[in-house]
Coordinates of C-alpha atoms in Angstrom, one line a residue:
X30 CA -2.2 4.3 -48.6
X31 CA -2.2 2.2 -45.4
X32 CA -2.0 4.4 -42.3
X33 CA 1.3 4.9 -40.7
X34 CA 1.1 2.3 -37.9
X35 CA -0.1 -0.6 -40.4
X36 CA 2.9 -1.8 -40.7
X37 CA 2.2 -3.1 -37.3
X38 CA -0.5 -5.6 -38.5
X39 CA 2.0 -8.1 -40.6
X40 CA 4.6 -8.1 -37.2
X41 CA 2.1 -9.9 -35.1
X42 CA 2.3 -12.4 -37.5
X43 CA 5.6 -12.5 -38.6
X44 CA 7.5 -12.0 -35.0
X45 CA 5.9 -14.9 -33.2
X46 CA 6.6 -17.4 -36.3
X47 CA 10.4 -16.5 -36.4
X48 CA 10.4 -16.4 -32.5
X49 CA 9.4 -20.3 -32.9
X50 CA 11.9 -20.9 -34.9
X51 CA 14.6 -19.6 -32.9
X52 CA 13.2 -20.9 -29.9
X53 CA 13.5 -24.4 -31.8
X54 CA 17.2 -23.8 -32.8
X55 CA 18.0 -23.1 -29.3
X56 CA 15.8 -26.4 -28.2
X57 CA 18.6 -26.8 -26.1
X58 CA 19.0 -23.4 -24.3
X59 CA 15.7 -22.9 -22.2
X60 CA 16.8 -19.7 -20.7
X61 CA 17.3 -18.8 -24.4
X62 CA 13.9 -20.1 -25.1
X63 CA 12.2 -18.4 -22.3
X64 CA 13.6 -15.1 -23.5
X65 CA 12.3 -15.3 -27.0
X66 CA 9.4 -16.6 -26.3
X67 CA 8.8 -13.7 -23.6
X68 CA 10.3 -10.6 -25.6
X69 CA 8.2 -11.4 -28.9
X70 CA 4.7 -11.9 -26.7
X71 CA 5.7 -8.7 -25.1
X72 CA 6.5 -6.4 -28.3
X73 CA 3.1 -7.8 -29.8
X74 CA 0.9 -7.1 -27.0
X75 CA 2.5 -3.4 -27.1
X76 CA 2.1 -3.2 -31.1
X77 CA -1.9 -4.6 -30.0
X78 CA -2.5 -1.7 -28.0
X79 CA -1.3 1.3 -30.8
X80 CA -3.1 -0.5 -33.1
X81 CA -6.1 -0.8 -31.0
X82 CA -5.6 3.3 -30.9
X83 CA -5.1 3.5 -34.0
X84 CA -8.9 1.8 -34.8
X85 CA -10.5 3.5 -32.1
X86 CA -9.1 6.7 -33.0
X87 CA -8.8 7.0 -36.9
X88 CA -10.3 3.5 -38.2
X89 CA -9.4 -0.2 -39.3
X90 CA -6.3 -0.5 -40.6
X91 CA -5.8 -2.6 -43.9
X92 CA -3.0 -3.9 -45.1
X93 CA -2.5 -5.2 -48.8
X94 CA -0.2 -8.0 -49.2
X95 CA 2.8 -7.9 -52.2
X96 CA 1.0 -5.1 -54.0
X97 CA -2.1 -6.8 -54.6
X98 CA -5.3 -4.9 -54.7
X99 CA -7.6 -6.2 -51.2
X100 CA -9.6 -7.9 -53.5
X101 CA -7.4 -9.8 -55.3
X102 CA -5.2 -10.8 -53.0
X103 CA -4.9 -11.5 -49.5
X104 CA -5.7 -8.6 -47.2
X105 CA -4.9 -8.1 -43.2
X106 CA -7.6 -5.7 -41.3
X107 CA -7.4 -4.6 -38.2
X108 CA -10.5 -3.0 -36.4
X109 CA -11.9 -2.4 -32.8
X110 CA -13.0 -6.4 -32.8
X111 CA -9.8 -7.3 -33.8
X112 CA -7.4 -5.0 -31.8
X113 CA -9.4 -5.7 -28.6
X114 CA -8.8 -9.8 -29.4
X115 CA -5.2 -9.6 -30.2
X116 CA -4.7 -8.0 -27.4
X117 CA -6.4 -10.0 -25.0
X118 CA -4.6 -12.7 -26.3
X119 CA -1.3 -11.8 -26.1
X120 CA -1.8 -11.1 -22.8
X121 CA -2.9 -14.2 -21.9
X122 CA -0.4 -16.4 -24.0
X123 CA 2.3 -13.9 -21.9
X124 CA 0.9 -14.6 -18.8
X125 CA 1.0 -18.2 -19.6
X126 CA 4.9 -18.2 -20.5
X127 CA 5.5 -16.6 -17.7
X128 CA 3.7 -19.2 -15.4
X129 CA 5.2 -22.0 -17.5
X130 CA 8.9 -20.4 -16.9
X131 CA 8.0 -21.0 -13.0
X132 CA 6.7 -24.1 -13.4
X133 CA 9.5 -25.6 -15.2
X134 CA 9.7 -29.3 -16.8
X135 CA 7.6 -30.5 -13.4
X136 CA 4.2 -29.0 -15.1
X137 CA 4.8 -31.5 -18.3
X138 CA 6.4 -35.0 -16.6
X139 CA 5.3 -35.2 -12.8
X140 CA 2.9 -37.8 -14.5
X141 CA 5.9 -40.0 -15.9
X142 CA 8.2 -39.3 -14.2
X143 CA 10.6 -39.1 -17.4
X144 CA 12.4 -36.5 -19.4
X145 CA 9.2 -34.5 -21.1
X146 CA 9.9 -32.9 -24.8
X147 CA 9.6 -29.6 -23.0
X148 CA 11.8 -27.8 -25.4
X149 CA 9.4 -28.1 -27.8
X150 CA 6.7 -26.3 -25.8
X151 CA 8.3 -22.7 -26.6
X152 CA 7.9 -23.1 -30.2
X153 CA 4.7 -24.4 -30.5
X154 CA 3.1 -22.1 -28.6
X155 CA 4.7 -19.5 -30.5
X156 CA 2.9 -21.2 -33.6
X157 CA -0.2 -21.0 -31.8
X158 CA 0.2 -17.5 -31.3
X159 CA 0.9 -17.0 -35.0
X160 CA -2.2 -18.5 -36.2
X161 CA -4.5 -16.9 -33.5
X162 CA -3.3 -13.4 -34.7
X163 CA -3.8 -14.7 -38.2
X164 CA -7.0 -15.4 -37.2
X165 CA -7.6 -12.1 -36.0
X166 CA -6.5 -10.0 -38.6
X167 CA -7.2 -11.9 -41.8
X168 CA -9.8 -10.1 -43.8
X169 CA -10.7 -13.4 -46.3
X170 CA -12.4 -16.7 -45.5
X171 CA -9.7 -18.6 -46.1
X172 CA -6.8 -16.9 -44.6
X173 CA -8.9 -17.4 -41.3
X174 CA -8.9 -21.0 -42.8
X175 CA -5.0 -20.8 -42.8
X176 CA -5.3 -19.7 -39.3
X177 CA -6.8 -22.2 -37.7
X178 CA -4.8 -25.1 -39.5
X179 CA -1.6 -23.2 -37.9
X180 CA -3.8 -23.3 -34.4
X181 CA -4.6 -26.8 -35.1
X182 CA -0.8 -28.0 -35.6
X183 CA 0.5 -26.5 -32.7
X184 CA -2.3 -27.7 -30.1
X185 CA -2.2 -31.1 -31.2
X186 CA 1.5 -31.0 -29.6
X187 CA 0.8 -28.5 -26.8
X188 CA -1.9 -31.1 -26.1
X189 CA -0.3 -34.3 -26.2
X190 CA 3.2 -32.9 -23.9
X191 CA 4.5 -35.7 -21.8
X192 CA 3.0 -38.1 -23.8
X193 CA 1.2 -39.9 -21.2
X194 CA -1.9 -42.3 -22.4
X195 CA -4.6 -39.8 -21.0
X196 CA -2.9 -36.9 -23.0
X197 CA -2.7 -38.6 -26.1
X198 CA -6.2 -39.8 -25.8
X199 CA -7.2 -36.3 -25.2
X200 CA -5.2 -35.0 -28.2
X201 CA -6.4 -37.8 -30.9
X202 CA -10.1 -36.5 -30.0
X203 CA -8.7 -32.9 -30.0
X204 CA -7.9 -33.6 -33.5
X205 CA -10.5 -35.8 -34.4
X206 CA -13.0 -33.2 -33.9
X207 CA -10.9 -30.1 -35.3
X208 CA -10.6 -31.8 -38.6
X209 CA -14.2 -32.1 -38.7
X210 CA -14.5 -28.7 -38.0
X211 CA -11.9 -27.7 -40.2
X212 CA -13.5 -29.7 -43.0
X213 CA -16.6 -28.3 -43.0
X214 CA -15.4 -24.8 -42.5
X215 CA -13.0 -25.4 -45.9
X216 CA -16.3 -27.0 -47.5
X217 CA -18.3 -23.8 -46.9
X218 CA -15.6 -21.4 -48.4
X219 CA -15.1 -23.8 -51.8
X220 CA -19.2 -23.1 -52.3
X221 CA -18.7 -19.5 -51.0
X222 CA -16.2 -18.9 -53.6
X223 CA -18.1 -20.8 -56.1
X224 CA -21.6 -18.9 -55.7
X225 CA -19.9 -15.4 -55.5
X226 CA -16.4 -14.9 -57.1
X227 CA -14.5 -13.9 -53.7
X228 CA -13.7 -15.2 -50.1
X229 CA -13.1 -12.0 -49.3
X230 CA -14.8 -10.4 -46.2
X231 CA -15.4 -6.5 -47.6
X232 CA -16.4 -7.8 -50.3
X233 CA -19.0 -10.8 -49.4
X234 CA -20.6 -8.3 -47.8
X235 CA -21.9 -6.8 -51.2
X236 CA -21.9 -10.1 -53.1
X237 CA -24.1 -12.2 -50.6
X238 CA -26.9 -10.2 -50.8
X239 CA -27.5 -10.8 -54.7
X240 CA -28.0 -14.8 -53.7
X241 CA -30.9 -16.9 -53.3
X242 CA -31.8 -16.7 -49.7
X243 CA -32.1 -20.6 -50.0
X244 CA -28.1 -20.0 -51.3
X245 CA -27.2 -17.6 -48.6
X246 CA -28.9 -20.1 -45.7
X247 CA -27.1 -23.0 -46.3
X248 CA -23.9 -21.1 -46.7
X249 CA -24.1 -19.5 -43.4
X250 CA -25.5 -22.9 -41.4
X251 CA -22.3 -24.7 -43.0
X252 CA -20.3 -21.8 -41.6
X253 CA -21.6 -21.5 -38.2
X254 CA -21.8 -25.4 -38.1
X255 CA -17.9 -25.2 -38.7
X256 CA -17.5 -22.6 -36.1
X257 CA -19.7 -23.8 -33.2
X258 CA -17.8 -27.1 -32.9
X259 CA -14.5 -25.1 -32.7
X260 CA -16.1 -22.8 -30.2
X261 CA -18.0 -25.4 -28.3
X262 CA -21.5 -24.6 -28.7
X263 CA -23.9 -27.4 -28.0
X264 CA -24.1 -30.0 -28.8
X265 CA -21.0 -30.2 -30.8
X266 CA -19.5 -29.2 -26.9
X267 CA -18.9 -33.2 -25.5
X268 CA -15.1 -33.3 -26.9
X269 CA -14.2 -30.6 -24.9
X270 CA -14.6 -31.4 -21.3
X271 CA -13.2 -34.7 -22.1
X272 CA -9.9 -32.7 -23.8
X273 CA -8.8 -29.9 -21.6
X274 CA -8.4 -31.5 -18.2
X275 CA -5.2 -33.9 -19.2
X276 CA -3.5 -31.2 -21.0
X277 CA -0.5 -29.1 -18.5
X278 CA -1.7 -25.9 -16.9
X279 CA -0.3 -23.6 -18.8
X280 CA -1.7 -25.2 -21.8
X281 CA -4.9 -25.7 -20.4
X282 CA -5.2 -22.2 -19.4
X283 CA -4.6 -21.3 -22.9
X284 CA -6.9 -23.6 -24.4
X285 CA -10.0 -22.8 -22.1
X286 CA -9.1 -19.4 -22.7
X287 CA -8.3 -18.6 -25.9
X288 CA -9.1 -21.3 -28.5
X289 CA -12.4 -21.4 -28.2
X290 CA -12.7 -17.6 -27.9
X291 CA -11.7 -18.3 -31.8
X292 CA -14.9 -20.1 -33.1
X293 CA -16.5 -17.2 -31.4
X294 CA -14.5 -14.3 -32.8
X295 CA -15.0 -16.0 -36.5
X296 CA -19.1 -16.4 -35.8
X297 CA -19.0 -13.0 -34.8
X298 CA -17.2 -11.2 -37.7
X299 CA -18.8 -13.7 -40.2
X300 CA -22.7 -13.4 -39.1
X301 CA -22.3 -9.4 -38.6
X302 CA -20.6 -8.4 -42.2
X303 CA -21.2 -11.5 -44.4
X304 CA -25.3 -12.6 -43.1
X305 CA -27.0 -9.4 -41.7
X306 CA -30.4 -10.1 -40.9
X307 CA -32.3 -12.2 -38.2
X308 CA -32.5 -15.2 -40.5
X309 CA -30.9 -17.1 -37.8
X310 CA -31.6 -15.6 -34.9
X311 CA -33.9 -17.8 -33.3
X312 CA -31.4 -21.0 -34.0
X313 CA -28.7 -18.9 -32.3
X314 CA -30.7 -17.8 -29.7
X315 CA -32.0 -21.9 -28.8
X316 CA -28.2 -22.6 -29.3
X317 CA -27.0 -20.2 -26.7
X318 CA -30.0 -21.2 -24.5
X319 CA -29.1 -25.3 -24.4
X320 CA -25.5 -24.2 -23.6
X321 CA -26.1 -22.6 -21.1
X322 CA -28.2 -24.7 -19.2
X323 CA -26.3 -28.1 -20.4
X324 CA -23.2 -26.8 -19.7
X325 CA -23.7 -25.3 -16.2
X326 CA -25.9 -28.7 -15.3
X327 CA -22.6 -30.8 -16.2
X328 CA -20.4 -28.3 -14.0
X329 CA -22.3 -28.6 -11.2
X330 CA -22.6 -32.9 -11.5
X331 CA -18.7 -32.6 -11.5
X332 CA -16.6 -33.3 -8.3
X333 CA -13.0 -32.7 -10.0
X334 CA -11.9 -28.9 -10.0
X335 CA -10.5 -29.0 -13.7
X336 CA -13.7 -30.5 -15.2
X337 CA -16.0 -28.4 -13.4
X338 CA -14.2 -25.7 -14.4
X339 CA -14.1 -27.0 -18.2
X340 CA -18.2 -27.0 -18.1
X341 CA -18.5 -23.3 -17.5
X342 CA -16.5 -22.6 -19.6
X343 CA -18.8 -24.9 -22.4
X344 CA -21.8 -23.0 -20.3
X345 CA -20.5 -19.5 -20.7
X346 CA -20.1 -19.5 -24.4
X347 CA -24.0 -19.5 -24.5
X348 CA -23.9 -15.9 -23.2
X349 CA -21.7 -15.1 -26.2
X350 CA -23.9 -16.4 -28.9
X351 CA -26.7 -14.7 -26.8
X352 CA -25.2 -11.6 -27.4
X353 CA -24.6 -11.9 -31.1
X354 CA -28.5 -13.8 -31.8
X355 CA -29.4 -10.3 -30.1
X356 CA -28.1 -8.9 -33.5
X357 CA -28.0 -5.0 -32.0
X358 CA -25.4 -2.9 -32.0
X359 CA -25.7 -3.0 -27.9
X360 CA -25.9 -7.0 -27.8
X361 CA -23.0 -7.5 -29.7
X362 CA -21.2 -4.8 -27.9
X363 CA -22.0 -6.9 -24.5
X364 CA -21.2 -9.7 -26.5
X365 CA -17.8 -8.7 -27.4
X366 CA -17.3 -7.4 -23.6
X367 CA -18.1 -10.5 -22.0
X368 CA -15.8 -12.4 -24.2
X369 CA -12.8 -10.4 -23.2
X370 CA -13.8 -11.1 -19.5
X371 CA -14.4 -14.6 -19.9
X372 CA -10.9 -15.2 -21.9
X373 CA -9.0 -13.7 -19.1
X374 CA -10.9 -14.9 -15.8
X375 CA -11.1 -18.4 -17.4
X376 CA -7.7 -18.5 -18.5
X377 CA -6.3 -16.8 -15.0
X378 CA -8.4 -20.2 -12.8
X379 CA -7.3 -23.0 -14.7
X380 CA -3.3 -21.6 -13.7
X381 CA -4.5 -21.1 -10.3
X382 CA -6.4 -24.6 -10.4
X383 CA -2.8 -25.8 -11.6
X384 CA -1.6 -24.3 -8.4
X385 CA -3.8 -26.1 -6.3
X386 CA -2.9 -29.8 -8.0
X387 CA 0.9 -28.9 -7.5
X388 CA 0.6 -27.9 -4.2
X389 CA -1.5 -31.0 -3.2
X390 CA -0.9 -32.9 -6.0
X391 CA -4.5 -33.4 -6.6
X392 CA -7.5 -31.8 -8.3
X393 CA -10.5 -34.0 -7.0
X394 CA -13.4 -32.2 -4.9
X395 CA -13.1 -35.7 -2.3
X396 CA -9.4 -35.3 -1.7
X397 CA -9.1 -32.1 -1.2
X398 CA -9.6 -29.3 1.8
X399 CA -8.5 -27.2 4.0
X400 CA -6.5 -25.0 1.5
X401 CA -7.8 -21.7 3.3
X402 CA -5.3 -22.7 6.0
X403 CA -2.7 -24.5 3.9
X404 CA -2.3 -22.3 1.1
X405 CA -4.4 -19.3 1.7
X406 CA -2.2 -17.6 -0.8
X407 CA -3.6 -19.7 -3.9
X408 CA -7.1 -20.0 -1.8
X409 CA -7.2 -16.1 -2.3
X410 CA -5.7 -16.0 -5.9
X411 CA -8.8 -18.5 -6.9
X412 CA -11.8 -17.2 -4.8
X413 CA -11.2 -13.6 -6.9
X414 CA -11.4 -14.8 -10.6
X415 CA -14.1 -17.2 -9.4
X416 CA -16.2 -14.8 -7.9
X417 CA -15.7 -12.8 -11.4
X418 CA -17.1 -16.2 -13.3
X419 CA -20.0 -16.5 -11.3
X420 CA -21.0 -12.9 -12.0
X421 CA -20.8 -11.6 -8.6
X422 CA -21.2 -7.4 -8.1
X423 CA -19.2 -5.7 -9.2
X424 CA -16.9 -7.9 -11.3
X425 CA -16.8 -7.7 -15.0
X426 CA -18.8 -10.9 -15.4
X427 CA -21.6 -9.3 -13.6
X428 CA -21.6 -6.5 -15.9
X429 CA -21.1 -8.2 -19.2
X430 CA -24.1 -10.6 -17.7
X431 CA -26.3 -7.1 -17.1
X432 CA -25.3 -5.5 -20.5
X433 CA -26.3 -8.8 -22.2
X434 CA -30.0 -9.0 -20.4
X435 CA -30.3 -5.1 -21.5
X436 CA -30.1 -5.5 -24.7
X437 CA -32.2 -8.5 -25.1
X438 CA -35.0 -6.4 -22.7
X439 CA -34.6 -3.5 -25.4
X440 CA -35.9 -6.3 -27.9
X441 CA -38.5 -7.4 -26.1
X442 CA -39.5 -10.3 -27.7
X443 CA -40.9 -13.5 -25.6
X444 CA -37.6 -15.9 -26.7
X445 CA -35.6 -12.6 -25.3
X446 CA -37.2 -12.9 -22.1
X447 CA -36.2 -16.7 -22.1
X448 CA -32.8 -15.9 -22.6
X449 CA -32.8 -13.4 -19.9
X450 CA -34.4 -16.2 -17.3
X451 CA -32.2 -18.9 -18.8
X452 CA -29.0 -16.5 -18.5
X453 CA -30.1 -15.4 -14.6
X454 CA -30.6 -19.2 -14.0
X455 CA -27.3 -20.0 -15.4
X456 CA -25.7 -17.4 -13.4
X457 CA -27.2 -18.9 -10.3
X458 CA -26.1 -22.2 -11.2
X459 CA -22.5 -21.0 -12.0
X460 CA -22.2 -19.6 -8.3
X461 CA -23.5 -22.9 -6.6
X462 CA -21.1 -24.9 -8.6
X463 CA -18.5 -22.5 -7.7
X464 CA -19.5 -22.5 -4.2
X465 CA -19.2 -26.3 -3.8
X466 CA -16.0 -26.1 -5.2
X467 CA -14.9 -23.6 -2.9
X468 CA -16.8 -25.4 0.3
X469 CA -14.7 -28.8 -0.5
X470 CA -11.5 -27.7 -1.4
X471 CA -10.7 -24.7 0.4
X472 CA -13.1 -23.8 3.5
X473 CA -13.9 -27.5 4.3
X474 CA -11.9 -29.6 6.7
X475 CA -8.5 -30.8 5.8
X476 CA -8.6 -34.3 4.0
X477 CA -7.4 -37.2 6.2
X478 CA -6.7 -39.4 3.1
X479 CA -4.1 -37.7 0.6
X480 CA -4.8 -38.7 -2.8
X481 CA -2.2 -40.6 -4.5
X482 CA 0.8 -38.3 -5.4
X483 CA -0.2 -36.0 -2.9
X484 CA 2.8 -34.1 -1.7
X485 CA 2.7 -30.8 -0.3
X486 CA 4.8 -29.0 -2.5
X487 CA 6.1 -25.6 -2.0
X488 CA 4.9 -22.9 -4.6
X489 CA 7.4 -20.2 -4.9
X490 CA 7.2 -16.9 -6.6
X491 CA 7.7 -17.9 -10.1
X492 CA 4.5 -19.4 -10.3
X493 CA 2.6 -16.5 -7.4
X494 CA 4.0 -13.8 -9.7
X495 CA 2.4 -14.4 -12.8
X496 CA -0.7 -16.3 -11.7
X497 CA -1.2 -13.2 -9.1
X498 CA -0.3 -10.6 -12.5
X499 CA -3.3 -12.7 -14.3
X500 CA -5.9 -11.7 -11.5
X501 CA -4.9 -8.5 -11.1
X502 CA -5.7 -8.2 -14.9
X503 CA -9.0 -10.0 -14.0
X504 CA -10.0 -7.5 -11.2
X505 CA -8.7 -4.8 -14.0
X506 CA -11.4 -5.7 -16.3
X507 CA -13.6 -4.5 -13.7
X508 CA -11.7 -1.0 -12.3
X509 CA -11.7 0.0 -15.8
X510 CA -15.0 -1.3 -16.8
X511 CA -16.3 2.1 -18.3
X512 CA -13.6 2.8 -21.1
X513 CA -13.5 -0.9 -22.0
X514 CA -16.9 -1.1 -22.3
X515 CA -17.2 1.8 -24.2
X516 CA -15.0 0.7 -26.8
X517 CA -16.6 -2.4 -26.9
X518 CA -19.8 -0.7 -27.8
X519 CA -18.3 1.2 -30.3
X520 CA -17.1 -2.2 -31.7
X521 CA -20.1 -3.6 -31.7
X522 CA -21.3 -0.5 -33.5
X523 CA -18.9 -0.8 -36.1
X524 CA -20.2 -4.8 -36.6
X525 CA -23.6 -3.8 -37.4
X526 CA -23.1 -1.0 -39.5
X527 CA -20.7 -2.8 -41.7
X528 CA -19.6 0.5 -43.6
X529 CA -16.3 1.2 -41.4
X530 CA -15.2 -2.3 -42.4
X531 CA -15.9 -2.5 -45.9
X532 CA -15.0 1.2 -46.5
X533 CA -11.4 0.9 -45.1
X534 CA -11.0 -1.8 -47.0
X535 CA -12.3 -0.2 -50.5
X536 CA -10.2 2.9 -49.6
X537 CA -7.1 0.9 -49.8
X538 CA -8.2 -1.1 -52.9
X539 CA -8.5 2.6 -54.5
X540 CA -5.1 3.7 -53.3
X541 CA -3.2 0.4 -54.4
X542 CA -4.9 0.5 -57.8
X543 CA -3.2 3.9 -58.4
X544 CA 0.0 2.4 -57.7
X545 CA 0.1 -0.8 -59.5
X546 CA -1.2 -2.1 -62.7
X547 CA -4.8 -3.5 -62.6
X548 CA -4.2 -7.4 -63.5
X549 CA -6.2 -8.6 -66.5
X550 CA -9.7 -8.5 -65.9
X551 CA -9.6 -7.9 -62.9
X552 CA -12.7 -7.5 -60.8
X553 CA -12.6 -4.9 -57.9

């Protein structure tokens, strides 16, 4: 049977989806809200962490749903990759409602001036938080499907709060481009389904072998089709730069941070168990190479912070799908590693960015300056997750950046090469368009114009607290670099073996056979 602590796999779920329900009752009650909201995020980032123990120590842990044997039914598994992404995202949606609790209704309506729905921004980032854990711990194709419909929901209205024109915009292409994805991705599991019986994970990895390869190679370009526009991978990256900026802080922070971390998490778990191989290693690797250069050339033509800022983040998910094109147990490892950095640090400067535009009440490069001496508070609070972005010694980012180039070196092939130039280029890139940033906003001269709205607004501790708690988990990525790192190995270990996955989960399917009848021809 399950082990004993499985029972916290179904809570992550569960607890944020009754949380936004009660948080909408009490629409009314934002102290009421706030507590919720902050008490659920905090008992599932502590049930993250056991569980992550629990994988690291005795294995995944694999929860059958209503008695169903795994492969009948639907299944919840929880291993190293998953643990380590539930839990960096529950800290960051924490961190977020904690900033959002200082910021207050101001963050949503300064634009309009008007009351803003803010009440309903409690509950639907509690549904967001739902369907990323779903996401995380779903061990079927279309349970992850499930899970990012429930994502999709929710960030159409965390997108579109204060209904101004430029948000709405934002959110119809948001939308626009999610369905797409979404359509695609449902596509792919219909024909998955159709060529082998199951959409389950542990059990595709058997099946998909006995295809055609012509079979198996259109079913895994439909899937990471699906994924890489969710996940921003060029050149199905436009909509996002376009999307983010408009959106609050707080919901920015958790978009750049989190959502397209998804796409990722999905390519990863899908391309390791389901396709093995290097069918598709040299379109991954050209993908992650035009990302990173395309991405990092738009961030440094920008001269607005949140847009610049947006176009690393596009550029950075090329080292990502560099680590997984890598296909070793060491690349995805890095891979893996360099995800969890870049989901905090990028996460932790878009609040800090939000700091800067309430404090001046602008975010372009031009209108800005001076902020050493005016705020050197947030100048400090930025120049540290910054610094870890552009992969400066000896943040994380530097180290994710070197365990990447490692393990394309151990493969040695010319393309890895290329990817090691291209990712040292990239790097270089990400520091001068940081350093311009920082040259015009902060260390430059004060700006003589304000820009319009400009209004030197006092940031107290409610929005220092929990931004300064986000970089101090930021420069804690790097203090505790080893032990993370090391798990993350072992993770990407795991990935490329296959067995601990598909093992737990047959272990299970054993163990609930012997406890409820076998339906009718039932294959398992």
């Amino acid at each position: 049977m399950p082990h004993e602590v499985s029972f916290i796999v179904p809570l992550l779920v569960m607890l944020p989806l009754v949380a936004a329900g009660l948080t909408l009752v009490a629409a009314n009650r934002i102290t009421v809200q706030r507590a919720i909201s902050t008490t659920v995020m905090t008992v599932c980032l502590a049930g993250s962490g056991v569980l992550l123990w629990a994988a690291d120590t005795r294995g995944p842990q694999v929860v059958p749903t209503a008695g169903w044997v795994p492969y009948e039914g639907l299944v919840l598994v929880v291993d190293r990759l998953s643990a380590l992404m539930l839990i960096v995202g529950f800290t960051v949606i924490l961190g977020v409602l904690l900033y959002s609790n200082g910021e207050g209704r101001a963050a949503f309506d300064h634009e309009q001036g008007g009351e803003s729905p803010l009440p309903v921004f409690h509950p639907s980032l509690m549904v967001l938080a739902a369907g990323v854990a779903t996401t995380f711990v779903s061990g079927d194709l279309f349970h992850i499907y499930v899970g990012f419909e429930v994502l999709l929901g929710a960030s159409f209205v965390l997108l579109t709060l204060g209904g101004t024109a430029s948000r709405v915009r934002a959110g119809v292409t948001y939308a626009f481009v999610s369905l797409l994805s979404s359509t695609i991705f449902l596509l792919s599991v219909a024909l998955i389904y159709t060529a082998t019986g199951t959409v389950n994970l542990a059990q595709l990895a058997d099946r998909m072998a006995d295809l055609p390869q012509g079979t198996q190679i259109l079913l895994q370009a439909m899937l990471l089709v699906g994924f890489a526009v969710k996940a921003a991978v060029f050149p199905m990256s436009s909509w996002l730069p376009d999307s983010y900026p408009t959106a609050p802080a707080p919901v920015t922070a958790v978009f750049a941070g989190l959502l397209t971390k998804v796409g990722v998490y999905a390519m990863i778990r899908t391309q390791t168990l389901v396709f093995p191989g290097d069918v598709m290693q040299d379109l991954l690797l050209w993908a992650a190479l035009l990302t990173m250069v395309v991405g990092i050339l738009g961030a440094v033509a920008q001269t607005e912070m949140k847009r610049m800022i947006s176009f690393t983040l596009v550029s950075h998910i090329g080292y990502m799908l560099f680590g997984l094109a890598i296909g070793t147990a060491a690349g995805v490892g890095a891979a893996i590693f360099y995800v969890i950095h870049h989901i905090i640090v990028q996460a932790t400067l878009f609040l800090v960015t939000g700091m800067v535009q309430r404090r001046t009440g602008v975010s372009t490069l031009d209108r800005l300056g001076g902020l050493i001496r005016t705020a050197p508070w947030i100048a400090v609070l930025w120049f540290v997750p910054a610094m870890n972005l552009a992969g400066i010694p000896p943040f994380s980012g530097f180290i994710g950046k070197v365990g990447l180039m490692e393990a394309a070196a151990e493969v040695g092939t010319p393309m890895m090469w290329l990817m090691i130039v291209a990712s040292v280029v990239t790097s270089v890139l990400t520091l001068y368009a940081i350093a311009k940033t920082w040259a015009k906003s902060f260390w430059g001269a004060e700006a003589k114009e304000p820009g319009m709205g400009q209004r030197r607004e006092h940031i107290g501790a409610g929005l220092f607290v929990p931004a300064g708690a986000m970089v101090l988990v930021s420069v804690a990525l790097t203090v505790f670099a080893g032990p993370l790192y090391a798990v993350s190995e072992r993770a990407g270990q795991d990935l490329v073996d296959r067995e601990p996955y598909t093992d737990a989960v047959a272990d299970v399917a054993r163990d609930v056979a012997q406890h409820y009848p076998e339906p009718a021809g039932g294959d398992h």
